[in-house]
mmCIF file of C-alpha atoms and ligand atoms in Angstrom:
data_model
loop_
_atom_site.group_PDB
_atom_site.id
_atom_site.type_symbol
_atom_site.label_atom_id
_atom_site.label_comp_id
_atom_site.label_asym_id
_atom_site.label_seq_id
_atom_site.Cartn_x
_atom_site.Cartn_y
_atom_site.Cartn_z
ATOM 1 C CA MET Q 1 -68.902 23.581 32.931
ATOM 2 C CA LEU Q 2 -66.206 23.833 30.550
ATOM 3 C CA ASN Q 3 -64.877 26.751 29.093
ATOM 4 C CA HIS Q 4 -65.355 26.589 25.988
ATOM 5 C CA LEU Q 5 -62.217 26.937 25.410
ATOM 6 C CA SER Q 6 -61.417 23.608 25.794
ATOM 7 C CA PHE Q 7 -58.346 21.760 26.541
ATOM 8 C CA ASN Q 8 -58.174 20.586 23.109
ATOM 9 C CA THR Q 9 -58.324 23.745 21.215
ATOM 10 C CA PRO Q 10 -55.653 23.696 19.823
ATOM 11 C CA VAL Q 11 -52.656 26.655 19.997
ATOM 12 C CA GLY Q 12 -50.605 27.770 17.707
ATOM 13 C CA ARG Q 13 -48.791 31.036 16.846
ATOM 14 C CA LEU Q 14 -47.160 32.697 13.863
ATOM 15 C CA ALA Q 15 -43.454 34.075 15.606
ATOM 16 C CA PRO Q 16 -41.362 36.706 12.931
ATOM 17 C CA SER Q 17 -38.383 38.098 13.482
ATOM 18 C CA PRO Q 18 -38.217 41.465 12.756
ATOM 19 C CA THR Q 19 -34.490 41.749 11.708
ATOM 20 C CA GLY Q 20 -35.769 42.556 7.688
ATOM 21 C CA ALA Q 21 -38.930 42.263 5.847
ATOM 22 C CA GLN Q 22 -41.130 39.249 5.751
ATOM 23 C CA HIS Q 23 -39.893 36.840 2.357
ATOM 24 C CA VAL Q 24 -42.056 34.599 -0.059
ATOM 25 C CA GLY Q 25 -40.554 32.103 2.331
ATOM 26 C CA ASN Q 26 -41.780 33.480 5.264
ATOM 27 C CA ALA Q 27 -45.199 33.435 3.525
ATOM 28 C CA ARG Q 28 -45.132 30.242 2.867
ATOM 29 C CA THR Q 29 -45.055 28.261 6.883
ATOM 30 C CA TYR Q 30 -46.862 31.367 8.577
ATOM 31 C CA LEU Q 31 -49.947 30.087 5.601
ATOM 32 C CA LEU Q 32 -49.670 26.710 6.994
ATOM 33 C CA ALA Q 33 -49.021 27.390 10.493
ATOM 34 C CA TRP Q 34 -52.002 29.839 10.289
ATOM 35 C CA LEU Q 35 -54.572 26.605 8.041
ATOM 36 C CA SER Q 36 -52.931 24.466 10.494
ATOM 37 C CA ILE Q 37 -54.447 25.586 13.112
ATOM 38 C CA ARG Q 38 -57.778 27.365 11.309
ATOM 39 C CA SER Q 39 -58.536 24.060 10.307
ATOM 40 C CA ARG Q 40 -59.419 23.024 13.647
ATOM 41 C CA SER Q 41 -60.868 25.767 15.102
ATOM 42 C CA GLY Q 42 -57.463 26.750 17.347
ATOM 43 C CA ARG Q 43 -56.370 30.064 18.802
ATOM 44 C CA LEU Q 44 -53.426 32.076 17.206
ATOM 45 C CA ILE Q 45 -50.917 34.601 18.692
ATOM 46 C CA LEU Q 46 -48.881 36.673 16.864
ATOM 47 C CA ARG Q 47 -45.201 37.285 18.578
ATOM 48 C CA ILE Q 48 -42.709 39.496 17.612
ATOM 49 C CA GLU Q 49 -39.235 37.812 17.893
ATOM 50 C CA ASP Q 50 -37.283 40.801 18.617
ATOM 51 C CA ILE Q 51 -34.470 39.878 20.895
ATOM 52 C CA ASP Q 52 -31.600 39.161 18.501
ATOM 53 C CA SER Q 53 -31.416 43.469 18.523
ATOM 54 C CA PRO Q 54 -27.999 44.121 16.820
ATOM 55 C CA ARG Q 55 -30.147 42.817 13.636
ATOM 56 C CA VAL Q 56 -33.467 44.086 14.473
ATOM 57 C CA LYS Q 57 -34.429 46.694 11.936
ATOM 58 C CA ALA Q 58 -37.434 49.895 13.304
ATOM 59 C CA GLY Q 59 -40.455 49.065 11.366
ATOM 60 C CA ALA Q 60 -39.845 45.392 10.262
ATOM 61 C CA ALA Q 61 -42.454 44.805 13.175
ATOM 62 C CA GLN Q 62 -45.244 47.089 12.076
ATOM 63 C CA GLN Q 63 -44.222 45.546 8.709
ATOM 64 C CA ALA Q 64 -44.340 41.817 9.490
ATOM 65 C CA ILE Q 65 -47.660 42.733 11.018
ATOM 66 C CA ASP Q 66 -48.951 44.357 7.241
ATOM 67 C CA ASP Q 67 -47.714 41.554 5.126
ATOM 68 C CA LEU Q 68 -49.758 39.229 7.274
ATOM 69 C CA ARG Q 69 -52.789 41.284 7.102
ATOM 70 C CA TRP Q 70 -51.994 41.378 3.268
ATOM 71 C CA LEU Q 71 -50.939 37.575 2.666
ATOM 72 C CA GLY Q 72 -55.164 36.932 4.468
ATOM 73 C CA LEU Q 73 -54.023 35.639 7.562
ATOM 74 C CA ASP Q 74 -55.310 36.614 11.605
ATOM 75 C CA TRP Q 75 -54.630 35.566 14.959
ATOM 76 C CA ASP Q 76 -56.812 36.229 17.712
ATOM 77 C CA GLU Q 77 -53.861 37.643 19.940
ATOM 78 C CA GLY Q 78 -50.869 39.923 19.424
ATOM 79 C CA PRO Q 79 -49.490 42.999 19.506
ATOM 80 C CA ASP Q 80 -52.004 45.558 17.631
ATOM 81 C CA ILE Q 81 -54.691 43.691 19.068
ATOM 82 C CA GLY Q 82 -54.009 42.529 22.943
ATOM 83 C CA GLY Q 83 -55.281 39.366 24.686
ATOM 84 C CA ALA Q 84 -54.717 37.818 27.183
ATOM 85 C CA ASN Q 85 -50.871 36.584 26.850
ATOM 86 C CA ALA Q 86 -49.554 39.790 26.378
ATOM 87 C CA PRO Q 87 -47.366 40.994 26.150
ATOM 88 C CA PHE Q 88 -46.239 40.058 22.524
ATOM 89 C CA VAL Q 89 -42.788 41.398 22.446
ATOM 90 C CA GLN Q 90 -40.135 39.419 23.657
ATOM 91 C CA THR Q 91 -38.164 42.859 24.520
ATOM 92 C CA GLU Q 92 -40.971 43.265 26.569
ATOM 93 C CA ARG Q 93 -40.397 39.688 28.382
ATOM 94 C CA ILE Q 94 -36.932 39.707 29.432
ATOM 95 C CA ASP Q 95 -38.580 39.655 33.096
ATOM 96 C CA SER Q 96 -39.619 35.701 32.472
ATOM 97 C CA TYR Q 97 -36.095 35.081 30.826
ATOM 98 C CA ARG Q 98 -34.045 36.960 33.644
ATOM 99 C CA GLU Q 99 -36.250 33.844 36.098
ATOM 100 C CA ALA Q 100 -36.116 31.161 33.833
ATOM 101 C CA LEU Q 101 -32.523 31.561 33.642
ATOM 102 C CA ALA Q 102 -31.751 32.058 37.451
ATOM 103 C CA ARG Q 103 -33.957 28.682 37.338
ATOM 104 C CA LEU Q 104 -31.487 26.572 35.423
ATOM 105 C CA GLN Q 105 -29.048 28.248 37.849
ATOM 106 C CA ARG Q 106 -29.554 27.347 40.932
ATOM 107 C CA ASP Q 107 -30.257 23.635 39.382
ATOM 108 C CA GLU Q 108 -26.833 23.444 37.931
ATOM 109 C CA ARG Q 109 -28.466 23.015 34.782
ATOM 110 C CA VAL Q 110 -26.150 25.819 32.785
ATOM 111 C CA TYR Q 111 -22.431 27.226 33.299
ATOM 112 C CA PRO Q 112 -20.310 30.235 32.239
ATOM 113 C CA CYS Q 113 -18.198 30.017 29.295
ATOM 114 C CA THR Q 114 -15.785 32.881 28.524
ATOM 115 C CA CYS Q 115 -14.736 31.198 25.231
ATOM 116 C CA THR Q 116 -14.646 33.454 22.067
ATOM 117 C CA ARG Q 117 -15.705 31.936 19.050
ATOM 118 C CA THR Q 118 -12.058 31.929 18.172
ATOM 119 C CA ASP Q 119 -11.557 29.533 20.806
ATOM 120 C CA ILE Q 120 -14.130 27.396 20.092
ATOM 121 C CA GLU Q 121 -13.313 27.227 16.313
ATOM 122 C CA SER Q 122 -9.348 26.505 16.864
ATOM 123 C CA ALA Q 123 -10.129 24.111 19.288
ATOM 124 C CA ALA Q 124 -8.755 20.348 18.372
ATOM 125 C CA SER Q 125 -10.919 18.901 15.866
ATOM 126 C CA ALA Q 126 -14.464 20.634 16.755
ATOM 127 C CA PRO Q 127 -17.128 19.044 14.895
ATOM 128 C CA HIS Q 128 -19.249 21.218 12.660
ATOM 129 C CA VAL Q 129 -22.344 20.781 12.232
ATOM 130 C CA GLU Q 130 -23.933 21.236 8.860
ATOM 131 C CA HIS Q 131 -25.614 25.491 8.485
ATOM 132 C CA GLU Q 132 -24.877 25.788 13.017
ATOM 133 C CA GLY Q 133 -20.890 25.821 13.696
ATOM 134 C CA PRO Q 134 -18.735 23.914 15.322
ATOM 135 C CA ILE Q 135 -20.007 21.992 18.163
ATOM 136 C CA TYR Q 136 -19.164 23.076 21.386
ATOM 137 C CA PRO Q 137 -16.196 21.340 22.638
ATOM 138 C CA GLY Q 138 -17.474 21.423 26.291
ATOM 139 C CA ILE Q 139 -13.686 24.284 26.991
ATOM 140 C CA CYS Q 140 -16.142 25.319 30.146
ATOM 141 C CA ALA Q 141 -18.264 22.822 31.313
ATOM 142 C CA ASN Q 142 -16.724 21.867 34.573
ATOM 143 C CA ARG Q 143 -17.718 25.266 36.079
ATOM 144 C CA SER Q 144 -20.358 25.011 37.949
ATOM 145 C CA ALA Q 145 -23.032 28.437 37.687
ATOM 146 C CA SER Q 146 -21.139 29.691 40.734
ATOM 147 C CA ASP Q 147 -17.777 29.789 39.314
ATOM 148 C CA ALA Q 148 -20.037 32.667 37.475
ATOM 149 C CA ALA Q 149 -18.538 35.285 40.673
ATOM 150 C CA LYS Q 150 -15.144 34.289 40.068
ATOM 151 C CA LEU Q 151 -14.566 35.414 37.057
ATOM 152 C CA GLY Q 152 -14.232 39.210 37.616
ATOM 153 C CA ASP Q 153 -14.435 41.105 34.657
ATOM 154 C CA GLN Q 154 -13.918 38.543 32.117
ATOM 155 C CA PRO Q 155 -17.693 38.634 29.650
ATOM 156 C CA PHE Q 156 -19.068 34.799 29.890
ATOM 157 C CA ALA Q 157 -22.194 33.210 27.978
ATOM 158 C CA TRP Q 158 -24.421 31.021 29.763
ATOM 159 C CA ARG Q 159 -23.832 27.702 27.786
ATOM 160 C CA PHE Q 160 -27.324 24.498 28.968
ATOM 161 C CA ARG Q 161 -25.098 21.556 30.038
ATOM 162 C CA THR Q 162 -27.124 19.148 28.330
ATOM 163 C CA THR Q 163 -28.000 14.915 28.835
ATOM 164 C CA ASP Q 164 -26.000 12.405 27.530
ATOM 165 C CA GLN Q 165 -29.778 11.310 26.104
ATOM 166 C CA PRO Q 166 -31.167 10.494 22.602
ATOM 167 C CA TYR Q 167 -34.163 12.683 22.402
ATOM 168 C CA ARG Q 168 -36.724 11.492 19.646
ATOM 169 C CA PHE Q 169 -40.486 13.370 18.269
ATOM 170 C CA ASN Q 170 -42.897 12.506 15.622
ATOM 171 C CA ASP Q 171 -42.841 15.738 13.202
ATOM 172 C CA ARG Q 172 -46.327 16.239 11.778
ATOM 173 C CA VAL Q 173 -44.680 17.311 8.455
ATOM 174 C CA ALA Q 174 -40.688 15.769 8.884
ATOM 175 C CA GLY Q 175 -41.824 12.277 10.348
ATOM 176 C CA SER Q 176 -39.987 10.945 13.433
ATOM 177 C CA GLN Q 177 -36.822 11.998 14.532
ATOM 178 C CA GLU Q 178 -33.712 11.335 16.825
ATOM 179 C CA ALA Q 179 -30.606 12.976 18.802
ATOM 180 C CA ASN Q 180 -28.650 13.012 21.407
ATOM 181 C CA VAL Q 181 -28.019 16.809 21.720
ATOM 182 C CA ARG Q 182 -24.794 16.128 23.303
ATOM 183 C CA HIS Q 183 -23.389 14.220 20.485
ATOM 184 C CA ALA Q 184 -24.618 15.636 17.739
ATOM 185 C CA LEU Q 185 -25.506 19.428 18.791
ATOM 186 C CA GLY Q 186 -23.499 19.747 22.438
ATOM 187 C CA ASP Q 187 -23.660 22.156 25.228
ATOM 188 C CA PHE Q 188 -25.557 25.702 23.398
ATOM 189 C CA VAL Q 189 -26.050 29.206 25.007
ATOM 190 C CA VAL Q 190 -29.310 30.399 27.247
ATOM 191 C CA GLY Q 191 -27.814 33.437 28.370
ATOM 192 C CA LYS Q 192 -25.207 35.982 26.296
ATOM 193 C CA MET Q 193 -22.246 37.593 26.800
ATOM 194 C CA ASP Q 194 -24.563 40.610 26.308
ATOM 195 C CA GLY Q 195 -27.181 39.788 28.751
ATOM 196 C CA SER Q 196 -29.651 39.159 27.319
ATOM 197 C CA PRO Q 197 -30.929 35.326 26.752
ATOM 198 C CA ALA Q 198 -30.497 33.258 23.397
ATOM 199 C CA TYR Q 199 -33.432 32.261 21.160
ATOM 200 C CA GLN Q 200 -33.619 29.244 22.150
ATOM 201 C CA LEU Q 201 -34.412 30.307 26.244
ATOM 202 C CA ALA Q 202 -36.806 32.725 24.778
ATOM 203 C CA VAL Q 203 -38.659 31.058 22.561
ATOM 204 C CA VAL Q 204 -39.499 27.437 25.010
ATOM 205 C CA CYS Q 205 -40.242 30.043 27.703
ATOM 206 C CA ASP Q 206 -42.685 31.916 25.671
ATOM 207 C CA ASP Q 207 -44.595 28.785 24.150
ATOM 208 C CA HIS Q 208 -44.609 27.463 27.569
ATOM 209 C CA ALA Q 209 -46.407 30.997 29.021
ATOM 210 C CA MET Q 210 -48.796 31.360 26.109
ATOM 211 C CA GLY Q 211 -49.665 28.126 25.884
ATOM 212 C CA VAL Q 212 -49.098 27.227 22.704
ATOM 213 C CA THR Q 213 -49.720 23.666 21.332
ATOM 214 C CA GLU Q 214 -47.593 23.808 18.233
ATOM 215 C CA VAL Q 215 -45.409 24.647 17.583
ATOM 216 C CA LEU Q 216 -45.123 24.556 12.617
ATOM 217 C CA ARG Q 217 -41.529 26.427 11.780
ATOM 218 C CA GLY Q 218 -39.466 26.169 8.842
ATOM 219 C CA ASN Q 219 -36.915 23.127 9.231
ATOM 220 C CA ASP Q 220 -34.595 25.154 8.905
ATOM 221 C CA LEU Q 221 -34.931 25.234 13.014
ATOM 222 C CA LEU Q 222 -34.949 21.625 12.954
ATOM 223 C CA PRO Q 223 -31.874 21.694 15.245
ATOM 224 C CA SER Q 224 -33.453 23.592 17.306
ATOM 225 C CA THR Q 225 -36.268 21.623 18.339
ATOM 226 C CA PHE Q 226 -33.851 19.273 20.100
ATOM 227 C CA ARG Q 227 -32.408 21.715 22.038
ATOM 228 C CA GLN Q 228 -35.621 23.294 22.788
ATOM 229 C CA LEU Q 229 -36.562 19.946 24.328
ATOM 230 C CA GLU Q 230 -33.692 19.851 26.731
ATOM 231 C CA LEU Q 231 -35.175 22.606 27.825
ATOM 232 C CA TYR Q 232 -38.494 21.702 28.272
ATOM 233 C CA ASN Q 233 -37.479 18.580 30.200
ATOM 234 C CA ALA Q 234 -35.005 20.325 32.181
ATOM 235 C CA PHE Q 235 -38.360 23.090 33.192
ATOM 236 C CA GLY Q 236 -40.149 19.536 33.392
ATOM 237 C CA TRP Q 237 -42.682 21.500 31.271
ATOM 238 C CA THR Q 238 -44.544 20.044 28.224
ATOM 239 C CA PRO Q 239 -43.435 20.877 24.982
ATOM 240 C CA PRO Q 240 -45.674 21.045 22.038
ATOM 241 C CA THR Q 241 -46.343 19.307 19.058
ATOM 242 C CA PHE Q 242 -43.631 20.283 16.087
ATOM 243 C CA ALA Q 243 -43.695 20.675 12.735
ATOM 244 C CA HIS Q 244 -41.324 21.789 10.425
ATOM 245 C CA ALA Q 245 -42.077 22.675 6.959
ATOM 246 C CA PRO Q 246 -39.913 22.609 4.157
ATOM 247 C CA LEU Q 247 -38.106 25.695 2.872
ATOM 248 C CA VAL Q 248 -38.427 27.659 0.072
ATOM 249 C CA ILE Q 249 -34.992 27.975 -2.495
ATOM 250 C CA GLY Q 250 -33.770 29.140 -5.435
ATOM 251 C CA PRO Q 251 -32.932 28.058 -8.462
ATOM 252 C CA ASP Q 252 -29.806 26.968 -6.926
ATOM 253 C CA GLY Q 253 -30.767 25.085 -4.883
ATOM 254 C CA ARG Q 254 -30.414 27.536 -1.485
ATOM 255 C CA ARG Q 255 -31.984 28.875 0.873
ATOM 256 C CA LEU Q 256 -34.419 31.422 -0.341
ATOM 257 C CA ALA Q 257 -32.283 34.977 0.128
ATOM 258 C CA LYS Q 258 -30.767 38.011 -1.264
ATOM 259 C CA ARG Q 259 -29.325 36.355 -3.693
ATOM 260 C CA HIS Q 260 -32.905 34.989 -5.636
ATOM 261 C CA GLY Q 261 -33.441 38.971 -6.519
ATOM 262 C CA ASP Q 262 -36.139 40.412 -4.151
ATOM 263 C CA THR Q 263 -39.456 38.491 -3.095
ATOM 264 C CA ARG Q 264 -40.002 40.714 -0.108
ATOM 265 C CA LEU Q 265 -43.906 40.588 0.312
ATOM 266 C CA ALA Q 266 -43.826 44.612 0.610
ATOM 267 C CA THR Q 267 -42.009 44.194 -2.581
ATOM 268 C CA LEU Q 268 -44.439 41.864 -4.188
ATOM 269 C CA ARG Q 269 -48.093 43.894 -3.814
ATOM 270 C CA GLN Q 270 -45.881 47.329 -4.910
ATOM 271 C CA GLN Q 271 -44.994 45.658 -8.063
ATOM 272 C CA GLY Q 272 -48.847 44.728 -8.242
ATOM 273 C CA VAL Q 273 -49.503 41.411 -7.849
ATOM 274 C CA ALA Q 274 -52.335 40.371 -5.625
ATOM 275 C CA ALA Q 275 -52.363 38.316 -1.904
ATOM 276 C CA GLN Q 276 -54.133 35.590 -3.771
ATOM 277 C CA GLU Q 277 -51.886 34.810 -6.625
ATOM 278 C CA LEU Q 278 -49.351 34.226 -4.353
ATOM 279 C CA ILE Q 279 -51.293 32.466 -1.662
ATOM 280 C CA GLY Q 280 -52.093 30.503 -4.879
ATOM 281 C CA LEU Q 281 -49.096 29.977 -5.918
ATOM 282 C CA LEU Q 282 -48.082 28.833 -2.445
ATOM 283 C CA ALA Q 283 -50.987 26.536 -2.135
ATOM 284 C CA TRP Q 284 -49.861 24.584 -4.920
ATOM 285 C CA SER Q 285 -46.429 24.265 -4.320
ATOM 286 C CA CYS Q 286 -47.348 22.725 -1.237
ATOM 287 C CA GLY Q 287 -49.773 19.891 -2.201
ATOM 288 C CA LEU Q 288 -52.856 21.690 -1.337
ATOM 289 C CA ARG Q 289 -53.997 22.579 -4.417
ATOM 290 C CA PRO Q 290 -53.959 21.105 -8.182
ATOM 291 C CA THR Q 291 -52.737 24.743 -9.850
ATOM 292 C CA ARG Q 292 -51.305 27.905 -9.088
ATOM 293 C CA GLU Q 293 -54.839 29.605 -9.271
ATOM 294 C CA PRO Q 294 -56.021 32.498 -7.815
ATOM 295 C CA ILE Q 295 -57.066 32.281 -4.093
ATOM 296 C CA ALA Q 296 -57.950 33.549 -0.292
ATOM 297 C CA ALA Q 297 -56.034 32.109 2.148
ATOM 298 C CA ARG Q 298 -59.862 31.580 3.725
ATOM 299 C CA GLU Q 299 -60.629 29.772 0.927
ATOM 300 C CA LEU Q 300 -58.225 27.004 1.945
ATOM 301 C CA VAL Q 301 -59.272 26.286 5.299
ATOM 302 C CA ALA Q 302 -62.417 23.995 5.370
ATOM 303 C CA GLU Q 303 -59.860 21.317 2.863
ATOM 304 C CA PHE Q 304 -56.702 21.680 4.491
ATOM 305 C CA ASP Q 305 -55.039 18.872 6.345
ATOM 306 C CA LEU Q 306 -51.553 18.874 7.390
ATOM 307 C CA CYS Q 307 -50.696 15.405 5.859
ATOM 308 C CA ARG Q 308 -50.657 15.921 2.051
ATOM 309 C CA VAL Q 309 -48.418 18.614 2.682
ATOM 310 C CA THR Q 310 -45.650 18.170 0.689
ATOM 311 C CA ARG Q 311 -42.346 17.474 2.434
ATOM 312 C CA GLU Q 312 -40.154 18.625 -0.790
ATOM 313 C CA PRO Q 313 -38.411 21.577 -1.032
ATOM 314 C CA PHE Q 314 -40.651 24.636 -3.435
ATOM 315 C CA VAL Q 315 -37.625 26.689 -6.134
ATOM 316 C CA PHE Q 316 -39.109 29.144 -6.196
ATOM 317 C CA SER Q 317 -37.928 31.920 -9.521
ATOM 318 C CA VAL Q 318 -39.558 35.623 -8.611
ATOM 319 C CA GLY Q 319 -39.044 36.266 -12.862
ATOM 320 C CA GLN Q 320 -40.451 32.958 -13.907
ATOM 321 C CA VAL Q 321 -43.501 32.788 -11.473
ATOM 322 C CA PHE Q 322 -44.617 36.532 -11.460
ATOM 323 C CA ASN Q 323 -44.059 39.291 -14.159
ATOM 324 C CA LEU Q 324 -42.491 42.261 -12.811
ATOM 325 C CA SER Q 325 -40.304 44.581 -13.878
ATOM 326 C CA GLY Q 326 -37.025 46.521 -12.507
ATOM 327 C CA GLN Q 327 -36.457 43.380 -10.470
ATOM 328 C CA ALA Q 328 -32.440 43.341 -8.519
HETATM 329 N N1 LIG F 401 -38.807 33.743 14.972
HETATM 330 C C1 LIG F 401 -37.912 33.219 14.206
HETATM 331 C C2 LIG F 401 -37.920 33.593 12.679
HETATM 332 O O1 LIG F 401 -38.498 34.060 12.138
HETATM 333 C C3 LIG F 401 -38.673 32.219 14.223
HETATM 334 C C4 LIG F 401 -39.383 30.793 15.777
HETATM 335 C C5 LIG F 401 -39.475 29.739 15.771
HETATM 336 O O2 LIG F 401 -40.873 29.323 15.186
HETATM 337 O O3 LIG F 401 -39.323 29.150 16.196
HETATM 338 O O4 LIG F 401 -37.350 32.573 11.957
HETATM 339 ZN ZN1 ZN F 402 -16.704 28.092 27.060
#
């Protein structure tokens, strides 16, 4: 007999980084990720992405959980409720990233890179990818993994040696995407100089280990998806499907940030905004509802269709939308 969780059950995840409070932009992405899975009776995993240690703020993981609960979202496995894929906090999964890195070393897919940021930036004509910093100019690419032993005390990162081949995938929101990672993005770090794993490696290990079949996230991570496809390929793992939702931007056209005022969910909540008001606004902004009328997230499930989600960014101005006092 087939297990009731058949192979076709979609598995998604909500993956907040506890680096600061969740804001309206995060909420929109979580809502879509949740709806996409819930509308197909799939399973959701909550994972706390806390490996970016210098930026992690104490209490922010619990804050993210509270924010998500307030929005009316839920999950089937997570740090607060447990589940088969535990642990759900990245700093508790470090061993699995180490093992994966060791595998890349054995297979000569990575090399030790001693370059500092300045070395890379000052390398002749290092071209920049928008918002992504310079393309790594290959200064250390002639090293092999075993050369790490000869570096003595010199600090180094582990850099993934990209392949010279185009990757193509069909993004379920952004449409067909193609890039040659080596030319467009360059070799990238999978193990940082301080010995901790980089986001690219951790996220691929986790999504694979947790059986995630669908990644829906903000389209600022579209370039990273190509890097992650390289890693899936190197490990021989099947990648999930990807959907990259347009971001929320401020009236100046830039990605929603502190400069646009306080759009933290905790603040909206304290100021008396009801979750249903925000969900109504977000659903309307995604093209899922004709008006901004308040609605609960669960009431959107039955009619949800990812194909209907708009590909335009949403311009948000907190003062105009919610009549709040004391805005920063
Ligand atoms: N933790 C990341 C963030 O909050 C999301 C990473 C991902 O979805 O792959 O931006
Ligand atoms: Zn280097």
